[in-house]
Amino acid sequence: AQSVTQPDIHITVSEGASLELRCNYSYGATPYLFWYVQSPGQGLQLLLKYFSGDTLVQGIKGFEAEFKRSQSSFNLRKPSVHWSDAAEYFCAVGDYNTDKLIFGTGTRLQVFP
Amino acid sequence: GAVVSQHPSRVICKSGTSVKIECRSLDFQATTMFWYRQFPKQSLMLMATSNEGSKATYEQGVEKDKFLINHASLTLSTLTVTSAHPEDSSFYICSARPRGTEAFFGQGTRLTVV
């Protein structure tokens, strides 16, 4: 069965520090992977996605993620965090045939000045 | 990118009444839309897949008689929470995916049943 695991429920970093949010997935075929961000009470905004090709994908707001098939991971990174990055981050795996998305439990990011 | 509009953004209703939430794809046609539910500080759980012109497909454990889904056109899906109870209070989000690209999400609807 498809599943997504985000091991870190809550991460706190200082503004300007680097960030890595972990995501591991379980999927029977080549996964379609996504990272979304959600501000409180808001919908979801796509940060980046991986369908195929280059395993290092660039997204909006300076985020990037690397697909590592051997580790079944798709970790999100940002070299220097801004206070406005504080939000909830969701990793998701998609089924291309059904269009369904399976979400991880999310990681809440706090940024201190 | 594509736009998915969800309405209303917030709704408060009395226990026992029904509430309708609309999800519209504004600049593309969507034969399939999805409805998710998010409990506070939890992830999104897929409730059902809304299929234009046919019955919705519900995920295991979701009551189809409580959560009525209608997808009458290629740009509109509605979710009606019938006979709402306080435990139905939640954040409901819809999504739709244009062909060949990623899913786009509505802004979400915060339902509070009092």
XYZ file of N, CA and C in Angstrom:
681
model
N 0.848 -1.196 0.000
C 0.000 0.000 0.000
C 0.881 1.241 0.000
N 0.363 2.270 -0.619
C 1.104 3.520 -0.662
C 1.067 4.187 0.702
N 2.170 4.782 1.064
C 2.198 5.542 2.318
C 3.311 6.568 2.258
N 3.168 7.556 3.085
C 4.167 8.616 3.184
C 4.445 8.854 4.666
N 5.707 8.925 4.999
C 6.102 9.153 6.379
C 6.930 10.422 6.489
N 6.508 11.287 7.371
C 7.304 12.465 7.711
C 7.692 12.301 9.180
N 8.927 11.929 9.438
C 9.315 11.543 10.808
C 9.283 12.698 11.806
N 9.451 13.903 11.304
C 9.542 15.055 12.204
C 8.212 15.767 12.273
N 7.594 15.751 13.450
C 6.306 16.417 13.610
C 6.485 17.927 13.690
N 7.563 18.329 14.371
C 7.762 19.746 14.655
C 9.255 20.052 14.577
N 9.611 21.066 13.823
C 11.009 21.489 13.728
C 11.090 22.980 14.000
N 12.090 23.354 14.755
C 12.330 24.768 15.051
C 13.729 25.131 14.576
N 13.823 26.199 13.813
C 15.129 26.667 13.337
C 15.210 28.173 13.515
N 16.421 28.660 13.508
C 16.646 30.100 13.565
C 16.619 30.663 12.157
N 16.162 31.886 12.046
C 16.151 32.528 10.739
C 17.561 32.579 10.174
N 17.686 32.218 8.912
C 18.999 32.202 8.279
C 19.667 30.843 8.299
N 19.170 29.953 9.134
C 19.747 28.609 9.207
C 19.246 27.769 8.040
N 19.958 26.682 7.800
C 19.529 25.769 6.745
C 18.440 24.848 7.278
N 17.709 24.247 6.350
C 16.550 23.429 6.718
C 16.523 22.170 5.870
N 16.187 21.063 6.516
C 15.898 19.841 5.779
C 14.705 19.162 6.430
N 13.668 18.944 5.659
C 12.486 18.228 6.137
C 12.466 16.864 5.468
N 12.303 15.834 6.274
C 12.408 14.480 5.764
C 11.068 13.920 5.296
N 11.161 13.101 4.259
C 9.977 12.433 3.718
C 10.403 11.089 3.162
N 9.748 10.036 3.606
C 9.961 8.703 3.065
C 8.634 8.181 2.555
N 8.699 7.410 1.485
C 7.465 6.939 0.883
C 7.540 5.438 0.634
N 6.376 4.880 0.457
C 6.256 3.489 0.049
C 5.301 3.455 -1.130
N 5.813 2.984 -2.255
C 4.987 2.988 -3.469
C 5.489 1.904 -4.384
N 4.559 1.224 -5.075
C 4.928 0.064 -5.858
C 5.621 0.376 -7.173
N 5.421 1.550 -7.693
C 6.012 1.886 -8.993
C 6.782 3.193 -8.829
N 7.135 3.788 -9.922
C 7.810 5.082 -9.850
C 6.836 6.106 -9.288
N 7.209 6.709 -8.191
C 6.247 7.619 -7.544
C 6.246 8.998 -8.176
N 5.143 9.649 -8.016
C 5.056 11.066 -8.310
C 5.012 11.752 -6.951
N 5.965 12.615 -6.688
C 6.170 13.152 -5.346
C 5.992 14.663 -5.324
N 5.423 15.121 -4.230
C 5.095 16.535 -4.102
C 5.436 17.021 -2.697
N 5.744 18.296 -2.616
C 5.799 18.995 -1.343
C 4.840 20.183 -1.418
N 3.970 20.248 -0.409
C 3.022 21.364 -0.306
C 3.272 22.095 1.003
N 2.912 23.379 1.015
C 3.004 24.170 2.234
C 1.613 24.717 2.549
N 1.312 24.759 3.830
C 0.011 25.256 4.273
C 0.197 26.240 5.414
N -0.255 27.454 5.216
C -0.279 28.430 6.303
C -1.548 28.222 7.104
N -1.577 28.665 8.359
C -2.736 28.404 9.217
C -4.063 28.828 8.584
N -5.022 27.928 8.559
C -6.342 28.225 8.029
C -6.413 28.404 6.528
N -5.341 28.055 5.852
C -5.304 28.248 4.401
C -5.277 26.910 3.673
N -5.441 26.992 2.346
C -5.310 25.806 1.526
C -3.857 25.431 1.335
N -3.594 24.594 0.382
C -2.242 24.112 0.145
C -1.642 24.776 -1.087
N -0.374 25.063 -0.983
C 0.360 25.635 -2.107
C 1.477 24.678 -2.487
N 1.590 24.398 -3.764
C 2.632 23.493 -4.228
C 3.991 24.184 -4.182
N 4.955 23.522 -3.539
C 6.327 24.025 -3.532
C 7.124 23.470 -4.695
N 6.995 22.176 -4.909
C 7.719 21.520 -5.984
C 7.173 20.123 -6.179
N 7.584 19.530 -7.295
C 7.101 18.189 -7.619
C 8.180 17.427 -8.377
N 8.092 16.114 -8.286
C 8.968 15.241 -9.059
C 8.108 14.239 -9.811
N 8.269 14.257 -11.134
C 7.587 13.256 -11.952
C 8.610 12.287 -12.534
N 9.684 12.815 -13.088
C 10.724 11.998 -13.701
C 11.903 12.912 -14.004
N 12.994 12.323 -14.498
C 14.130 13.138 -14.912
C 15.076 13.457 -13.783
N 15.603 14.655 -13.800
C 16.575 15.085 -12.810
C 16.035 14.875 -11.398
N 16.818 14.201 -10.587
C 16.332 13.855 -9.247
C 16.403 15.018 -8.271
N 17.073 16.077 -8.634
C 17.106 17.275 -7.796
C 16.170 18.298 -8.437
N 15.117 18.616 -7.741
C 14.112 19.521 -8.308
C 14.085 20.831 -7.539
N 13.937 21.882 -8.290
C 13.866 23.206 -7.696
C 12.412 23.653 -7.605
N 12.104 24.341 -6.539
C 10.738 24.813 -6.371
C 10.687 26.304 -6.136
N 9.545 26.734 -5.666
C 9.367 28.150 -5.395
C 9.947 28.497 -4.036
N 10.125 29.776 -3.790
C 10.580 30.288 -2.502
C 11.943 29.754 -2.096
N 12.756 29.330 -3.032
C 14.107 28.883 -2.730
C 14.215 27.454 -2.227
N 13.140 26.692 -2.284
C 13.164 25.303 -1.842
C 13.646 24.375 -2.950
N 14.226 23.264 -2.529
C 14.594 22.202 -3.447
C 14.373 20.874 -2.744
N 14.269 19.820 -3.538
C 14.109 18.480 -2.966
C 14.852 17.502 -3.856
N 15.318 16.438 -3.235
C 16.067 15.424 -3.970
C 15.386 14.079 -3.842
N 15.109 13.470 -4.960
C 14.509 12.140 -5.006
C 15.635 11.111 -4.942
N 15.596 10.249 -3.946
C 16.577 9.183 -3.814
C 15.824 7.853 -3.792
N 15.858 7.201 -4.931
C 15.104 5.947 -5.056
C 15.624 4.890 -4.074
N 16.944 4.817 -3.913
C 17.534 3.778 -3.055
C 17.103 3.935 -1.599
N 16.783 5.154 -1.213
C 16.379 5.409 0.160
C 14.877 5.673 0.280
N 14.173 5.607 -0.834
C 12.739 5.920 -0.847
C 12.477 7.237 -0.130
N 13.283 8.225 -0.495
C 13.145 9.509 0.196
C 12.989 10.657 -0.789
N 12.425 11.717 -0.284
C 12.227 12.936 -1.074
C 12.279 14.096 -0.085
N 13.468 14.383 0.407
C 13.632 15.383 1.449
C 13.637 16.798 0.878
N 13.040 17.678 1.613
C 12.937 19.089 1.213
C 14.029 19.883 1.897
N 14.655 20.792 1.146
C 15.751 21.567 1.723
C 15.628 23.038 1.348
N 16.211 23.849 2.211
C 16.346 25.271 1.910
C 17.608 25.760 2.600
N 18.499 26.433 1.895
C 19.784 26.805 2.493
C 19.672 27.869 3.580
N 18.695 28.754 3.485
C 18.570 29.837 4.468
C 17.088 30.143 4.678
N 16.615 29.842 5.863
C 15.183 29.965 6.162
C 14.816 31.407 6.522
N 13.676 31.827 6.054
C 13.136 33.149 6.370
C 11.981 32.984 7.338
N 11.697 34.023 8.131
C 10.617 33.918 9.110
C 9.284 33.583 8.441
N 9.116 34.027 7.198
C 7.856 33.781 6.495
C 7.698 32.326 6.070
N 8.730 31.519 6.263
C 8.633 30.094 5.917
C 7.925 29.288 7.005
N 7.654 29.906 8.135
C 6.954 29.191 9.202
C 5.579 28.761 8.710
N 5.320 27.465 8.749
C 4.071 26.918 8.205
C 4.086 25.408 8.438
N 3.072 24.755 7.893
C 3.007 23.294 7.916
C 3.394 22.795 6.527
N 4.257 21.788 6.504
C 4.741 21.256 5.236
C 4.296 19.804 5.088
N 3.730 19.503 3.923
C 3.229 18.161 3.661
C 3.935 17.564 2.452
N 4.395 16.347 2.624
C 4.906 15.552 1.527
C 3.766 14.663 1.033
N 3.698 14.431 -0.255
C 2.620 13.600 -0.788
C 3.129 12.756 -1.946
N 2.556 11.581 -2.083
C 2.874 10.704 -3.213
C 1.605 10.560 -4.040
N 1.759 10.645 -5.348
C 0.611 10.610 -6.225
C 0.574 9.378 -7.100
N -0.640 8.966 -7.373
C -0.871 7.865 -8.290
C -1.267 8.492 -9.626
N -0.417 8.332 -10.643
C -0.659 9.009 -11.907
C -1.940 8.533 -12.581
N -2.302 7.291 -12.347
C -3.487 6.759 -13.012
C -4.783 7.245 -12.376
N -4.787 7.349 -11.064
C -6.018 7.736 -10.370
C -6.024 9.192 -9.940
N -4.891 9.852 -10.014
C -4.753 11.242 -9.569
C -4.886 11.411 -8.065
N -5.015 10.337 -7.318
C -5.130 10.483 -5.864
C -3.790 10.862 -5.272
N -3.848 11.638 -4.207
C -2.652 11.983 -3.456
C -2.742 11.397 -2.055
N -1.670 10.803 -1.600
C -1.561 10.312 -0.233
C -0.599 11.233 0.493
N -1.055 11.806 1.580
C -0.261 12.798 2.286
C 0.432 12.204 3.507
N 1.594 12.753 3.815
C 2.220 12.489 5.095
C 1.519 13.277 6.181
N 1.947 13.053 7.399
C 1.295 13.675 8.548
C 1.689 15.130 8.742
N 2.668 15.574 7.991
C 3.032 16.981 8.054
C 4.139 17.271 9.041
N 4.877 18.323 8.779
C 5.900 18.836 9.692
C 5.639 20.311 9.907
N 5.505 20.672 11.157
C 5.284 22.083 11.475
C 6.620 22.762 11.682
N 6.862 23.800 10.925
C 8.126 24.536 10.997
C 7.920 25.838 11.746
N 8.726 26.028 12.769
C 8.782 27.309 13.484
C 10.107 27.958 13.201
N 10.084 29.259 12.998
C 11.306 30.000 12.717
C 11.466 31.092 13.767
N 12.596 31.073 14.446
C 12.874 32.090 15.451
C 13.818 33.129 14.883
N 13.602 34.398 15.272
C 14.461 35.472 14.744
C 15.884 35.384 15.275
N -0.613 29.401 -12.696
C -1.125 28.040 -12.615
C -2.631 27.996 -12.599
N -3.174 26.809 -12.652
C -4.621 26.640 -12.640
C -5.195 27.082 -11.301
N -6.483 27.449 -11.334
C -7.130 27.960 -10.141
C -8.322 27.093 -9.780
N -8.353 26.722 -8.512
C -9.489 26.004 -7.955
C -10.075 26.887 -6.860
N -11.338 27.174 -6.985
C -12.001 28.063 -6.032
C -12.978 27.265 -5.179
N -12.910 27.480 -3.883
C -13.764 26.757 -2.961
C -14.571 27.778 -2.158
N -15.830 27.469 -1.945
C -16.723 28.413 -1.260
C -17.754 27.663 -0.427
N -18.056 28.084 0.783
C -17.486 29.244 1.473
C -16.160 28.896 2.138
N -15.454 29.885 2.618
C -14.196 29.646 3.307
C -14.448 29.276 4.773
N -15.535 29.821 5.309
C -15.902 29.480 6.681
C -17.412 29.359 6.772
N -17.867 28.409 7.552
C -19.296 28.274 7.768
C -19.546 27.713 9.162
N -20.518 28.306 9.826
C -20.958 27.819 11.129
C -22.417 27.413 10.974
N -22.740 26.209 11.405
C -24.122 25.768 11.282
C -24.570 25.071 12.561
N -25.861 24.975 12.696
C -26.419 24.301 13.863
C -26.433 22.800 13.635
N -26.322 22.087 14.709
C -26.358 20.637 14.648
C -27.683 20.180 14.032
N -27.606 19.249 13.097
C -28.805 18.725 12.445
C -29.098 19.338 11.092
N -28.461 20.439 10.798
C -28.678 21.074 9.493
C -27.660 20.540 8.490
N -27.863 20.914 7.228
C -26.966 20.476 6.153
C -26.192 21.664 5.606
N -25.005 21.408 5.155
C -24.121 22.452 4.634
C -23.558 22.015 3.296
N -23.597 22.925 2.325
C -23.057 22.618 1.006
C -21.779 23.413 0.763
N -20.770 22.727 0.277
C -19.486 23.356 -0.047
C -19.249 23.180 -1.544
N -18.866 24.267 -2.198
C -18.655 24.220 -3.639
C -17.172 24.249 -3.986
N -16.825 23.531 -5.026
C -15.458 23.513 -5.528
C -15.514 23.725 -7.043
N -14.883 24.784 -7.504
C -14.928 25.121 -8.926
C -13.515 25.181 -9.517
N -13.373 24.614 -10.694
C -12.139 24.811 -11.453
C -12.401 25.993 -12.378
N -11.624 27.050 -12.208
C -11.954 28.307 -12.876
C -11.443 28.404 -14.308
N -10.340 27.750 -14.600
C -9.766 27.932 -15.923
C -9.405 26.622 -16.599
N -10.012 25.556 -16.123
C -9.816 24.280 -16.792
C -10.995 23.378 -16.462
N -11.144 22.347 -17.253
C -12.213 21.378 -17.007
C -11.655 20.204 -16.213
N -12.418 19.769 -15.249
C -11.973 18.700 -14.368
C -12.995 17.577 -14.345
N -12.683 16.475 -14.989
C -13.601 15.336 -14.936
C -13.553 14.665 -13.572
N -12.472 14.916 -12.863
C -12.309 14.326 -11.533
C -11.871 15.396 -10.546
N -12.519 15.427 -9.420
C -12.104 16.290 -8.318
C -12.032 15.431 -7.059
N -11.322 15.934 -6.086
C -11.112 15.176 -4.867
C -11.509 16.014 -3.661
N -12.050 15.327 -2.674
C -12.414 15.978 -1.419
C -11.593 15.381 -0.280
N -10.954 16.274 0.457
C -10.134 15.867 1.593
C -10.696 16.493 2.867
N -10.363 15.851 3.960
C -10.741 16.369 5.266
C -9.484 16.456 6.119
N -9.380 17.523 6.863
C -8.202 17.718 7.695
C -8.635 18.081 9.105
N -8.311 17.216 10.044
C -8.567 17.517 11.453
C -7.449 18.414 11.973
N -7.724 19.147 13.051
C -6.722 20.080 13.564
C -5.367 19.430 13.777
N -4.360 20.058 13.251
C -2.975 19.623 13.413
C -2.750 18.200 12.892
N -3.536 17.792 11.939
C -3.356 16.493 11.319
C -3.240 16.636 9.808
N -2.992 15.522 9.177
C -2.801 15.558 7.730
C -4.135 15.522 7.009
N -4.057 15.587 5.694
C -5.258 15.522 4.877
C -5.592 14.070 4.581
N -6.849 13.754 4.745
C -7.307 12.404 4.449
C -8.280 12.466 3.289
N -8.026 11.682 2.277
C -8.910 11.650 1.136
C -10.247 11.054 1.547
N -11.322 11.792 1.253
C -12.658 11.300 1.566
C -13.270 10.580 0.370
N -13.175 11.247 -0.770
C -13.869 10.705 -1.935
C -13.335 11.326 -3.207
N -13.559 10.608 -4.281
C -13.240 11.079 -5.627
C -14.544 11.407 -6.327
N -14.641 12.633 -6.782
C -15.850 13.107 -7.440
C -15.688 12.960 -8.949
N -16.601 12.251 -9.581
C -16.509 11.964 -11.009
C -17.643 12.659 -11.748
N -17.292 13.446 -12.738
C -18.294 14.192 -13.491
C -19.257 13.231 -14.183
N -20.528 13.426 -13.927
C -21.553 12.645 -14.593
C -21.788 11.253 -14.038
N -21.099 10.910 -12.972
C -21.319 9.594 -12.371
C -21.173 9.674 -10.861
N -21.368 8.543 -10.224
C -21.316 8.545 -8.763
C -19.900 8.741 -8.258
N -19.836 9.350 -7.088
C -18.535 9.536 -6.454
C -18.022 8.205 -5.904
N -16.726 8.138 -5.777
C -16.086 6.960 -5.180
C -15.592 7.346 -3.800
N -16.088 6.671 -2.789
C -15.755 7.024 -1.413
C -14.655 6.127 -0.868
N -13.816 6.708 -0.050
C -12.778 5.942 0.621
C -13.405 5.129 1.758
N -12.697 4.108 2.137
C -13.193 3.231 3.192
C -13.423 4.020 4.467
N -14.573 3.802 5.078
C -14.895 4.455 6.341
C -15.602 5.776 6.203
N -15.754 6.276 4.997
C -16.462 7.537 4.781
C -17.918 7.240 4.472
N -18.828 7.870 5.220
C -20.258 7.608 5.037
C -20.788 8.365 3.822
N -21.153 7.643 2.804
C -21.631 8.282 1.578
C -22.966 8.987 1.775
N -23.765 8.526 2.709
C -25.056 9.175 2.942
C -24.908 10.463 3.744
N -23.822 10.585 4.453
C -23.586 11.804 5.217
C -22.884 12.858 4.366
N -21.964 12.414 3.558
C -21.188 13.323 2.721
C -21.598 13.112 1.260
N -22.583 13.884 0.841
C -23.111 13.743 -0.511
C -22.280 14.562 -1.488
N -21.872 13.918 -2.553
C -21.043 14.595 -3.552
C -21.774 14.598 -4.878
N -21.807 15.784 -5.484
C -22.412 15.934 -6.803
C -21.440 16.623 -7.719
N -21.213 16.047 -8.882
C -20.261 16.621 -9.853
C -21.005 16.767 -11.169
N -21.860 17.770 -11.219
C -22.816 17.896 -12.318
C -22.213 18.502 -13.574
N -21.101 19.190 -13.454
C -20.486 19.782 -14.637
C -18.984 19.600 -14.568
N -18.308 19.962 -15.638
C -16.857 19.773 -15.709
C -16.082 20.795 -14.888
N -16.789 21.738 -14.279
C -16.102 22.766 -13.498
C -16.624 22.898 -12.078
N -17.537 22.051 -11.682
C -18.139 22.210 -10.355
C -18.407 20.867 -9.694
N -17.921 20.755 -8.472
C -18.259 19.632 -7.605
C -18.737 20.209 -6.283
N -19.749 19.581 -5.708
C -20.245 20.040 -4.414
C -20.211 18.904 -3.400
N -19.902 19.283 -2.175
C -19.926 18.358 -1.045
C -20.973 18.860 -0.071
N -21.954 18.049 0.228
C -22.979 18.417 1.192
C -22.830 17.544 2.430
N -22.623 18.201 3.547
C -22.561 17.507 4.828
C -23.981 17.503 5.380
N -24.587 16.346 5.410
C -25.990 16.257 5.822
C -26.110 15.972 7.310
N -27.151 16.536 7.896
C -27.415 16.338 9.317
C -26.113 16.474 10.114
N -25.522 17.630 9.996
C -24.192 17.839 10.579
C -24.220 17.737 12.097
N -23.155 17.190 12.631
C -22.949 17.097 14.072
C -21.606 17.706 14.425
N -21.409 18.047 15.681
C -20.136 18.674 16.072
C -18.910 17.892 15.639
N -19.002 16.576 15.592
C -17.825 15.797 15.175
C -17.506 15.940 13.688
N -18.432 16.535 12.936
C -18.157 16.815 11.524
C -17.364 18.106 11.348
N -17.195 18.848 12.428
C -16.404 20.084 12.358
C -14.992 19.737 11.909
N -14.554 20.428 10.891
C -13.261 20.087 10.308
C -12.920 21.095 9.218
N -11.781 20.893 8.614
C -11.340 21.706 7.476
C -11.458 20.816 6.251
N -12.283 21.233 5.299
C -12.509 20.436 4.096
C -11.834 21.128 2.910
N -11.102 20.349 2.143
C -10.355 20.915 1.011
C -10.630 20.087 -0.232
N -10.840 20.762 -1.344
C -11.021 20.055 -2.604
C -9.794 20.256 -3.484
N -9.639 19.371 -4.437
C -8.557 19.543 -5.397
C -9.007 19.048 -6.756
N -8.343 19.547 -7.776
C -8.587 19.096 -9.142
C -7.269 19.158 -9.879
N -7.149 18.307 -10.867
C -5.871 18.239 -11.558
C -6.087 18.356 -13.056
N -5.571 19.439 -13.639
C -5.616 19.516 -15.104
C -4.780 18.398 -15.707
N -5.126 17.989 -16.882
C -4.411 16.881 -17.514
C -2.930 17.223 -17.676
N -2.079 16.326 -17.256
C -0.644 16.470 -17.488
C 0.102 17.321 -16.477
N -0.539 17.700 -15.409
C 0.149 18.532 -14.427
C -0.275 18.138 -13.015
N 0.154 18.920 -12.049
C -0.113 18.541 -10.680
C -1.504 18.992 -10.238
N -1.927 18.502 -9.077
C -3.226 18.881 -8.531
C -3.167 20.291 -7.959
N -4.283 20.990 -8.069
C -4.416 22.308 -7.467
C -5.528 22.243 -6.428
N -5.293 22.947 -5.342
C -6.196 22.865 -4.216
C -7.008 24.142 -4.040
N -8.216 23.944 -3.555
C -9.022 25.086 -3.149
C -8.474 25.660 -1.854
N -9.070 26.775 -1.442
C -8.589 27.471 -0.245
C -9.028 26.765 1.029
N -9.961 25.836 0.898
C -10.437 25.120 2.069
C -11.660 25.767 2.685
N -12.440 24.969 3.386
C -13.639 25.436 4.084
C -13.564 24.972 5.526
N -13.617 25.940 6.433
C -13.624 25.620 7.861
C -15.061 25.470 8.301
N -15.470 24.257 8.607
C -16.841 23.992 9.052
C -16.861 23.835 10.571
N -17.718 24.605 11.190
C -17.932 24.478 12.629
C -19.408 24.186 12.866
N -19.679 23.086 13.531
C -21.051 22.690 13.835
C -21.282 22.914 15.323
N -22.294 23.737 15.638
C -22.529 24.071 17.048
C -23.854 23.473 17.523
